[in-house]
Structures are given as C-alpha cells and as structure tokens.
XYZ file of C-alpha atoms in Angstrom:
461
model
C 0.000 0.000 0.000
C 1.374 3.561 -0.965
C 1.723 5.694 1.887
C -0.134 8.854 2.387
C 1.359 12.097 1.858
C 1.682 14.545 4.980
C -1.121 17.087 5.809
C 0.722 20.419 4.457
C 1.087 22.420 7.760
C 2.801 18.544 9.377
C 6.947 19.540 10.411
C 9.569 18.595 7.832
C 7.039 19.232 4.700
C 7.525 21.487 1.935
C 6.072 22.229 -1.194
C 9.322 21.958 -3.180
C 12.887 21.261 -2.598
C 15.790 22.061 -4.544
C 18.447 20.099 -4.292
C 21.724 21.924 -5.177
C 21.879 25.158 -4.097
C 24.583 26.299 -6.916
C 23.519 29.097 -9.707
C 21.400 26.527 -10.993
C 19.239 25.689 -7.562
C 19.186 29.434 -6.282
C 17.639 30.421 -9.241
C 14.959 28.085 -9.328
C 14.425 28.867 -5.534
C 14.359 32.526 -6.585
C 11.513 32.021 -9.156
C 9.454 29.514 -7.030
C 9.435 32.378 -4.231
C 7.890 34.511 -6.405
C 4.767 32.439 -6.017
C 3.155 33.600 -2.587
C 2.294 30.816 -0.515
C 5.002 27.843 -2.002
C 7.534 26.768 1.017
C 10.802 25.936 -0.855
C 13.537 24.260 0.404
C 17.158 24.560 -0.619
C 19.527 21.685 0.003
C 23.055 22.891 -0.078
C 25.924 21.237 1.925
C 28.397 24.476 1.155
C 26.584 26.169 3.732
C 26.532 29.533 1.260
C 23.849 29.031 -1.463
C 24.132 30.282 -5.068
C 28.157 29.967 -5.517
C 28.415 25.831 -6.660
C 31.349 24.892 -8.183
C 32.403 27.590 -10.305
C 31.253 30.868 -7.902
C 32.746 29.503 -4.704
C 36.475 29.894 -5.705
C 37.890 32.376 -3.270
C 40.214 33.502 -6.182
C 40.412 36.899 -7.739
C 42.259 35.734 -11.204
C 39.078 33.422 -11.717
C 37.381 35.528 -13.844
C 33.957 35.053 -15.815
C 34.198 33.465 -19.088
C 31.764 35.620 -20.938
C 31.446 39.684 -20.304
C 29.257 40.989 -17.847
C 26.904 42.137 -20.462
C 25.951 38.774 -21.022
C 25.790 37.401 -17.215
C 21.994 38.860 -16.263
C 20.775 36.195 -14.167
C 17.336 37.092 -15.520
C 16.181 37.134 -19.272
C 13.961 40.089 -18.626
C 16.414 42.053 -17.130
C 19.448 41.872 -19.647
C 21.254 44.475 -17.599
C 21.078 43.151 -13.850
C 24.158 41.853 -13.222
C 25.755 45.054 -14.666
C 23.225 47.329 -12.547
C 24.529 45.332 -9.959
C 27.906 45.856 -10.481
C 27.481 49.359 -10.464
C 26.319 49.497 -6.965
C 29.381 47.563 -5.695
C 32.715 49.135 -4.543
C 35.788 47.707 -6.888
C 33.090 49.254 -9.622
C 33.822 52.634 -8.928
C 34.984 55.061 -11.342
C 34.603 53.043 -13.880
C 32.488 53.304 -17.059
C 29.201 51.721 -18.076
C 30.885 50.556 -20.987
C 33.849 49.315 -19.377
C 31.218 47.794 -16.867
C 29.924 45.657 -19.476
C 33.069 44.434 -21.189
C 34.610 43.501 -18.229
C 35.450 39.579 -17.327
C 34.287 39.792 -13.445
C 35.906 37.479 -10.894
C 33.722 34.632 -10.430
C 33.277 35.200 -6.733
C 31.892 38.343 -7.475
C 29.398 36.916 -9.509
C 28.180 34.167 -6.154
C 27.951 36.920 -4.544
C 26.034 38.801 -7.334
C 23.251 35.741 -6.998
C 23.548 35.226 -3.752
C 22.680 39.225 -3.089
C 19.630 38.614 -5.763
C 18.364 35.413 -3.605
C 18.643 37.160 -0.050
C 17.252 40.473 -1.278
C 13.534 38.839 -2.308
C 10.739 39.570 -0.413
C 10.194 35.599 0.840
C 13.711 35.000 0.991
C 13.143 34.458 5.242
C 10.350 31.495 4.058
C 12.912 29.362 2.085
C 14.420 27.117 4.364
C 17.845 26.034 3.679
C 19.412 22.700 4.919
C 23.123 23.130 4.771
C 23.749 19.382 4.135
C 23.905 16.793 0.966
C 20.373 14.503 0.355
C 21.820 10.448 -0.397
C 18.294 9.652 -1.083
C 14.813 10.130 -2.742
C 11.957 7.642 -2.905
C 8.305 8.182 -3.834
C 5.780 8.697 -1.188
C 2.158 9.061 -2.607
C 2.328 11.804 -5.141
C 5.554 13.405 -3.371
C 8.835 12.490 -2.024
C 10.821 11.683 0.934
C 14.243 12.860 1.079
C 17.002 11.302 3.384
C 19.464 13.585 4.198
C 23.553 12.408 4.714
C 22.614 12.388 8.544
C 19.635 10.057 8.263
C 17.181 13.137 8.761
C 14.346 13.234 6.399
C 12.167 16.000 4.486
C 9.002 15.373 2.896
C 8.300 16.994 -0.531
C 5.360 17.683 -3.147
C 8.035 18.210 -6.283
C 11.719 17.854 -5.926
C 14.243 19.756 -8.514
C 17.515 17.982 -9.057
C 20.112 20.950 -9.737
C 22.962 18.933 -8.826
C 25.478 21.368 -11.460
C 28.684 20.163 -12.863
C 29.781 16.832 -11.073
C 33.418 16.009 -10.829
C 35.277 13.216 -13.284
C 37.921 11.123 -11.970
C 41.081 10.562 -13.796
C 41.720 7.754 -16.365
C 43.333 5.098 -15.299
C 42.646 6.309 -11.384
C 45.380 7.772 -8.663
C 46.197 6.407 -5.441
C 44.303 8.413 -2.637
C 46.348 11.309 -1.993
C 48.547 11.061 -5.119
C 46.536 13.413 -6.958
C 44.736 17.180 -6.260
C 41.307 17.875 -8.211
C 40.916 21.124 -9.960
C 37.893 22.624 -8.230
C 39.711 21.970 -4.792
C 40.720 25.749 -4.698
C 42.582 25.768 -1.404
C 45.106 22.747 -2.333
C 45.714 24.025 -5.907
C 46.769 27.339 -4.424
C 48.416 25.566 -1.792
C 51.207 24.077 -4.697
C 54.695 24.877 -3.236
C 55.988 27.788 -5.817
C 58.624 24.869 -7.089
C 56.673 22.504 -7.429
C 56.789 19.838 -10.563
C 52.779 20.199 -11.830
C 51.319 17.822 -13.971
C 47.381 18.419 -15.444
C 45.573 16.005 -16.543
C 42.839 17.612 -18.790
C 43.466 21.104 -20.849
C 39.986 22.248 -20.906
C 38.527 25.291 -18.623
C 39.720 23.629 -15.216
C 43.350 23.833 -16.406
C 43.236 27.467 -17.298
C 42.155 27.828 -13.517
C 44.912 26.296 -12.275
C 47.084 27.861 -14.528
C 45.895 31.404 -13.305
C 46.137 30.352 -9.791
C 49.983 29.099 -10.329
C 50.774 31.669 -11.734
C 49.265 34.130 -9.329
C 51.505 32.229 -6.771
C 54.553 32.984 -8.322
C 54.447 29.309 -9.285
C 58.447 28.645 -10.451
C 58.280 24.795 -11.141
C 57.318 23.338 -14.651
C 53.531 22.545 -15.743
C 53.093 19.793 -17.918
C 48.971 19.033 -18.707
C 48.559 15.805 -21.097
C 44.678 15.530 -22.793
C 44.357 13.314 -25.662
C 43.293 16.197 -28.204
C 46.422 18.504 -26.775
C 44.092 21.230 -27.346
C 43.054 24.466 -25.189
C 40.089 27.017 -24.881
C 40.664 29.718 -27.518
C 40.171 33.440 -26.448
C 36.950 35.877 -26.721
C 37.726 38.703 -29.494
C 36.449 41.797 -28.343
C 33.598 43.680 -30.241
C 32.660 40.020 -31.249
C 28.946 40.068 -32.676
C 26.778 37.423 -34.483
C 27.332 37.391 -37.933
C 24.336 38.113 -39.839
C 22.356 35.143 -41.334
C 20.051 32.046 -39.943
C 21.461 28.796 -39.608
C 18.626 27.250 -41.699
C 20.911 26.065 -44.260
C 22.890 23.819 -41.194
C 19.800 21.514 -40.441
C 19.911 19.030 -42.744
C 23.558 18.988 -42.521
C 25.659 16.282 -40.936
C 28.790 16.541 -39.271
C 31.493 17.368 -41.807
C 29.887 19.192 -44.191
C 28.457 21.561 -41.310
C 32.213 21.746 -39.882
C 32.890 22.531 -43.672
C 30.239 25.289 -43.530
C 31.217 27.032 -40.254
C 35.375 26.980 -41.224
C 33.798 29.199 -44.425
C 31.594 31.538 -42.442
C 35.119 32.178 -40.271
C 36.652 32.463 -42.922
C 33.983 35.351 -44.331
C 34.473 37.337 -41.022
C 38.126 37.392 -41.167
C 38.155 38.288 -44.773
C 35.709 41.120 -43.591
C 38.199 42.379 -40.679
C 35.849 40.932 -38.502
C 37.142 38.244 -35.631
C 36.606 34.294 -36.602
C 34.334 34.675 -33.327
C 31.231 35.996 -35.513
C 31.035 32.996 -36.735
C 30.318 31.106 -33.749
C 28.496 33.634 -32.001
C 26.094 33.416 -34.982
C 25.180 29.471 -33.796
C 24.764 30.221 -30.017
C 20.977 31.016 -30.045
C 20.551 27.791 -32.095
C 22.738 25.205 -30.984
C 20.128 23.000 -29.349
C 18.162 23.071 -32.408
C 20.894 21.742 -34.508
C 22.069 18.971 -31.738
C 18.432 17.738 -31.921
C 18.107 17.980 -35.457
C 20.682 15.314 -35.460
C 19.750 11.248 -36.085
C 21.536 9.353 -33.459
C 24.333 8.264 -35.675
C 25.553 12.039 -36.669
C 25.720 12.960 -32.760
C 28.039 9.734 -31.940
C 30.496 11.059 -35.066
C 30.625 14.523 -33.730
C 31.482 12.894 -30.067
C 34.240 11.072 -31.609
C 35.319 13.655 -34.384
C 34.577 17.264 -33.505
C 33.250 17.446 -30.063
C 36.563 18.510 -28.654
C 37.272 21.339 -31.746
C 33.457 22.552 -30.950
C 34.666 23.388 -27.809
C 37.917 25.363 -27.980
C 36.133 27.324 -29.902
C 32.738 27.958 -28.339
C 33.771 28.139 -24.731
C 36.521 30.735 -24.783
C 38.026 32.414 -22.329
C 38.814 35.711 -21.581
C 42.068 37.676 -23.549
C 43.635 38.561 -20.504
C 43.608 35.472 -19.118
C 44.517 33.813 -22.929
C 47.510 36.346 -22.170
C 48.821 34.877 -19.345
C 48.639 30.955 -20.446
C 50.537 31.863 -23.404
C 53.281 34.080 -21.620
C 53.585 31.038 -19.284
C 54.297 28.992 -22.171
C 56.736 30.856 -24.013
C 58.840 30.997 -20.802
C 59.069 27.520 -20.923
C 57.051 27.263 -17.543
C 54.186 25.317 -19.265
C 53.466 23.049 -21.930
C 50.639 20.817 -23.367
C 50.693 17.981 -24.903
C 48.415 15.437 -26.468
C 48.439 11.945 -25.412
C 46.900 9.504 -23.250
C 46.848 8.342 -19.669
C 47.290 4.813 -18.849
C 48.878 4.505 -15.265
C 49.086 7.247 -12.059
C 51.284 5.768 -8.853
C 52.995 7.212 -5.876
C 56.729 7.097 -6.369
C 59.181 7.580 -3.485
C 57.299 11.181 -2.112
C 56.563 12.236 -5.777
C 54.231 10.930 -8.418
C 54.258 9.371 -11.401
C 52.731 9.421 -14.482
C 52.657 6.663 -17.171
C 51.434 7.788 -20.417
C 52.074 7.844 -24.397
C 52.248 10.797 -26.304
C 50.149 11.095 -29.185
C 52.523 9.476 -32.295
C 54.983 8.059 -29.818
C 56.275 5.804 -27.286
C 54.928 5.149 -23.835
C 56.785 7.786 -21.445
C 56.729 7.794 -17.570
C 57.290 11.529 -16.156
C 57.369 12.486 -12.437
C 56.038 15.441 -11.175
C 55.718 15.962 -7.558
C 51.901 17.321 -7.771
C 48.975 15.937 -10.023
C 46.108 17.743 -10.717
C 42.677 16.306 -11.697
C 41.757 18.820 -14.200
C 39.491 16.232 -16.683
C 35.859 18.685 -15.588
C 32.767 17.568 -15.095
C 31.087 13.970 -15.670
C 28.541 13.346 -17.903
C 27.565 10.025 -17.832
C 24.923 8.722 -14.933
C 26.622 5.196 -15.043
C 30.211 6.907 -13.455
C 28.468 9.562 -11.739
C 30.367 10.247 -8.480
C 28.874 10.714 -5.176
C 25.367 8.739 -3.142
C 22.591 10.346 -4.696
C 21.844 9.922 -8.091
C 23.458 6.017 -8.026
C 20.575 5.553 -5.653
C 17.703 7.468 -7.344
C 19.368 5.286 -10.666
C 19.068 2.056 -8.764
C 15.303 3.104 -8.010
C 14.473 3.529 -11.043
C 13.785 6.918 -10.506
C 16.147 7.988 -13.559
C 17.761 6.684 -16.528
C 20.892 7.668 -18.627
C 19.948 10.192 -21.561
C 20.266 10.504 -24.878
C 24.429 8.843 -25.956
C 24.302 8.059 -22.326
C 25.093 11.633 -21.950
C 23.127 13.062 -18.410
C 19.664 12.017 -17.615
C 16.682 11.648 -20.253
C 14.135 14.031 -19.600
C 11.589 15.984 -21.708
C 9.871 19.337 -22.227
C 11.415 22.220 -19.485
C 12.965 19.493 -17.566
C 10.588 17.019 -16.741
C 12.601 13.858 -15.438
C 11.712 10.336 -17.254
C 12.461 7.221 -15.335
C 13.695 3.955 -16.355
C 10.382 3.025 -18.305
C 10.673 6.124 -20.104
C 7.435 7.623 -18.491
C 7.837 11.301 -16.392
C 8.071 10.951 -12.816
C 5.379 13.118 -11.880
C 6.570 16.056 -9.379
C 10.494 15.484 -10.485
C 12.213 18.061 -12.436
C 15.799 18.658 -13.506
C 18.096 21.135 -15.318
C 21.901 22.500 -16.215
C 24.437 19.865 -16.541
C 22.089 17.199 -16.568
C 20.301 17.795 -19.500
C 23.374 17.719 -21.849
C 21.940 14.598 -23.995
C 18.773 16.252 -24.905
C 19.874 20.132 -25.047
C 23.682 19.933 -25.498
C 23.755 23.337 -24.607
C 23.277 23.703 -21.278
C 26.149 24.936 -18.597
C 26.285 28.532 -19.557
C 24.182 31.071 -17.946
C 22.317 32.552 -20.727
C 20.807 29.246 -21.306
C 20.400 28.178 -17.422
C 18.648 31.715 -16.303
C 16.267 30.611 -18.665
C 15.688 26.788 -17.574
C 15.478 27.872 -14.244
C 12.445 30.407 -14.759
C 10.985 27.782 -16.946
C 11.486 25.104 -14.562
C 9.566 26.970 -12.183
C 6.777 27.682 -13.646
C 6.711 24.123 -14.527
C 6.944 23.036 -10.803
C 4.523 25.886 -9.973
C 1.925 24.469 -12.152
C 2.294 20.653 -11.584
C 1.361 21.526 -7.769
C -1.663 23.533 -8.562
C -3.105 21.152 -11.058
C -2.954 18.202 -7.832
C-alpha cells in the first residue's frame, strides 16, 4: 500500500525542494518564491547558497568566461548583473561601458546571486538545509528525502540541480597522489617549485594555470589531454554574424564543420574576428544537436566534439595572455596523449602515459592535478545520490548516455521512459537532450521555466 502524503502544515514538509543550491538551484528557488504561498527548500551542503562549483572559488584571477553584459541572471532584465555591479565598490569610477566588457571574478558573480536570492521579499520562508540529500523515494504523489545524517524532508516536487559533477582521472590515482581542480585551497596551496602535472586542458586547467601563476608558481607545468588542445580566447567587439542557420539543419557533421570553417573564414576576410562565426550558432545550438539522427551525434562525439569546444567556450584575452606568456617561458606546456597509469613514487608521483605518435613515457612530477571537468555520464556519476535514485528507477541515462533523459522544461523520465510526476531537472544534466546547457544565458532561462513548470504541476494536484 502507498503511503499517504503529509497534511501540508505537518513539520519537515515542503512544497518543493531544490536540491543543489549552486547558480542553478538558487535560481529556481528565486523564481518559485515569487509564487506567494510555495515553502521551498534549498539543500546545499556548502553552507553559502548560489556559488556551486564555479562561484565559490575564493580567487580573484578566476574571472567570468563571458562579459558581464551577457551574465543577467534574468532574461527580462538583460542588464542586472551590470546594474549590480554598479552598486558595488571595486566598480567605482569606472564606465558603463567598461562595466559591461569587463570579465568579473567569479566570486563576485556568487555573490552577485547570492545578493539577488537574499534580497527577495520571501527570501526568510525558504528554508535552507546546509547538508547533501543520499536519497529520494516516492511517497504518494511526493517524495521523501534522506538527508547524509539520516534526517528526512518530505516533498510535493523535488528539482535535481545537482550542477557540474566532478570526473575522476583515467586510469585512477592512489588516494592522496593526486589534487582535483575545483579543490581551490590545495591548488593554491602548490609549493611555488613545485613539478605540476594536469591532466585535462579544458577550462579547469586554465584555472589552475591562473592560480599558479598568481603564486609565483616557479616549477614546470606539464597538462597531457588526448586532443592537446586548449580554450581559444573571446575577441572583443565580437557580434553574431548576420544570417540564420537554416541552411545547417539538414547537414551532418562534416559538411556543417565545412560550412562554419567558411563563415570564419567570411568574417576574417571582412576584418571581422573568426568569433562571428560562432556567435552566430549560439541562439541555435540546441536546435541543430536535436536535429541530429543518433548516428551524426556519436560522429561529432568522436570527431569534432573537442574542436566545438575550444572554440565555443573561450576564455577571456587577458587570461589567454597569461597561459601563453607562461608557455613561451618555458614554464608550461601541453601535450596530447593519453593516460594509462598514475602511482605514488618515493614522495613524488608518477605518471605513465604515451604521447600522441609516440612511445609510452613515464614523467614524475611531484603534484597531479585532476583537471578532466565535469562527468557526464549517470553510469560513473560520483557521489550517493543519483546512483541511488538510478538504482530506483527513478532515472535513466539520456540521450548517448550523456546526463539524464528528460523531456519538455525538464521534466525527469524514469527507467520506463514515463515522467516521474513532481520530479524536475536542469543545467548539466540535461546535456543529452539540449547539449547546450552549462552557460548562464541558457540556465537563467531553464530555471524560470522550470519553475513555472513546478509551480503548475502543484496547482493542477
């Protein structure tokens, strides 16, 4: 027999909980407190909601990777997080314009959201339970939540808004051999000459890079990925290039690669930066990932997924600046190759690998670094939860295997393939069906959307 859902006004019941209290969760939050008379709660074991991963770096040379134009945590209000900015003391003197071009620090924009969440009206309502959940099951037409101390909540609708999960390394590290990227305090805690070796060369290398270097970091820097290839830098004055991407749709893989090499191309014989190009894609990219038959998304995993994303996810010029100055003085290079064996090694480490066209090497470094980003597959997913909510049934893998499946705004599908009423998800998780969807222009608008989704299952009960 299914048990009976809690009276509303019984202790530890709430309407909705978030869990994951990153950009991601506070922004749902924020929405679902618009809605007078919802009690939200906001599971968050960093104690500070709305920083996650990537806002919680203490770290002034971890800066945004798009201008502050472009980082409104609200689609209606294109300006807010430059109003904001305005308002705030390292902003002074300084120029709207110069305002908006800017690369913030990251922790300025946590604290950016966090200021947003605290300031609404409600904000006193939401309770927030500084501690991980392990555990969901179904209850009725809700949910119970276990907590990692055995305490339980009981919810209506649940949002999962777990963010960017960590991978672990190829080939695995003995515990303690190796440091992971998003650990802030033991990258900057590298001894200046200190041997570094990265595994990974995507955005979680440049942060370590910047943070080395911002140490006065003296040793060498060796980061190994099996493309060898590294975030490309924002032009400024980039714009869209004019023109639809109608003509990409029926497209597959190469001869769309074809296509957008030729619209760079265009730009730069128009004085305009190779960026254009791209830029012209952005609003469409989950259009054209959909538009794809199984079989063309599995070639561009295996043939242009890593090339996509050099040159869509850039990063800032100043901070392009510093990686290459550190690499023409010899204090960094990057290589392409691949993993096959980490090990402790008399105090130091060592690292087994073969570069790409060569022989196996073995180098020793006295530091590595974890730097491979986030998972995306719910089979290696790290950490209790979503193994457990997997083993219920509760979810299944997505589209390639790639996050969860889902439909619509979010709406979670289990492993029947039927939605889970009350369950909602969105950001990293949705990267099978959406593709496009860690960057805050597209997660400021999942979360409103998400919310009005929630906000409407629980009226129509």
């Amino acid at each position: 027999m299914t048990a009976a859902v809690p009276a509303p006004d019984t202790p530890g019941f709430v309407d909705v909980l978030v869990i994951g209290g990153g950009a991601c969760g506070a922004l749902v939050a924020l929405h679902l407190l618009d809605q007078h008379g919802v009690r939200v709660a906001l599971a968050e074991p960093r104690h500070t909601p709305a920083r996650g991963a990537a806002y919680s770096t203490p770290r002034a040379e971890h800066v945004l990777n798009v201008n502050a134009a472009r980082m409104s945590a609200f689609d209606g209000v294109p300006d807010d997080f430059v109003a904001w900015l305005r308002t705030q003391p390292e902003s002074a003197g300084l120029e709207d314009a110069a305002l908006a071009a800017q690369f913030a620090p990251r922790r300025v924009y946590g604290r950016y959201l966090q200021a947003r969440l605290d300031a609404h009206p409600a904000r006193a309502s939401m309770a927030l339970h500084a501690e991980a959940v392990v555990d969901l099951e179904r209850q009725g037409t809700g949910f119970i939540a276990t907590f990692a101390s055995g305490a339980q909540l009981h919810a209506r609708a649940v949002v999962l808004a777990t963010g960017n999960l960590p991978a672990a390394l190829p080939g695995g590290a003995p515990v303690g051999a190796s440091v992971e990227a998003w650990d802030y305090e033991a990258v900057a805690a590298i001894a200046p000459d200190a041997d570094v070796g990265i595994i990974g060369a995507g955005l979680s290398m440049v942060d370590v890079l910047l943070t080395l270097q911002a140490n006065g970091h003296r040793g060498r820097v060796l980061a190994i990925s099996r493309n060898g290839l590294m975030p490309l830098a924002h032009a400024p004055g980039t714009v869209p290039q004019a023109g639809g991407v109608d003509a990409l749709m029926p497209l597959g893989v190469r001869v769309r690669m074809r296509m957008l090499r030729q619209w760079a191309a265009d730009a730069v014989a128009q004085g305009r930066p190779w960026q254009d190009a791209v830029e012209r894609l952005r609003p469409h990219v989950r259009a054209l990932w959909q538009a794809w038959p199984e079989p063309e998304r599995r070639r561009f995993l295996r043939h242009a997924v890593r090339q996509w994303d050099i040159h869509r996810h850039r990063i800032a010029p100043g901070v392009a600046a510093i990686v290459d100055d550190m690499a023409a003085a010899g204090r960094f290079s990057l290589q392409a190759g691949r993993l096959s064996r980490i090990e402790a090694c008399d105090g130091r480490v060592s690292i087994d690998w073969t570069p790409r066209g060569g022989a196996p090497v073995t180098t020793v470094v006295d530091v590595v670094i974890n730097a491979t980003g986030m998972e995306k597959r719910l089979a290696r997913a790290p950490g209790r939860l979503l193994p457990a909510l997997h083993a219920r049934g509760l979810i299944a893998p997505g589209p390639l295997d790639l996050g969860l499946a889902t439909r619509g705004d979010g709406e979670v599908l289990d492993s029947n393939g039927e939605v889970v009423p009350g369950l909602w998800t969105l950001g990293a998780t949705r990267i099978g069906d959406l593709w496009e969807t860690v960057a805050m222009p597209e997660l400021r608008g999942q979360a409103e959307r998400v919310a009005v989704g929630v906000r409407q299952a629980l009226a129509d009960r």
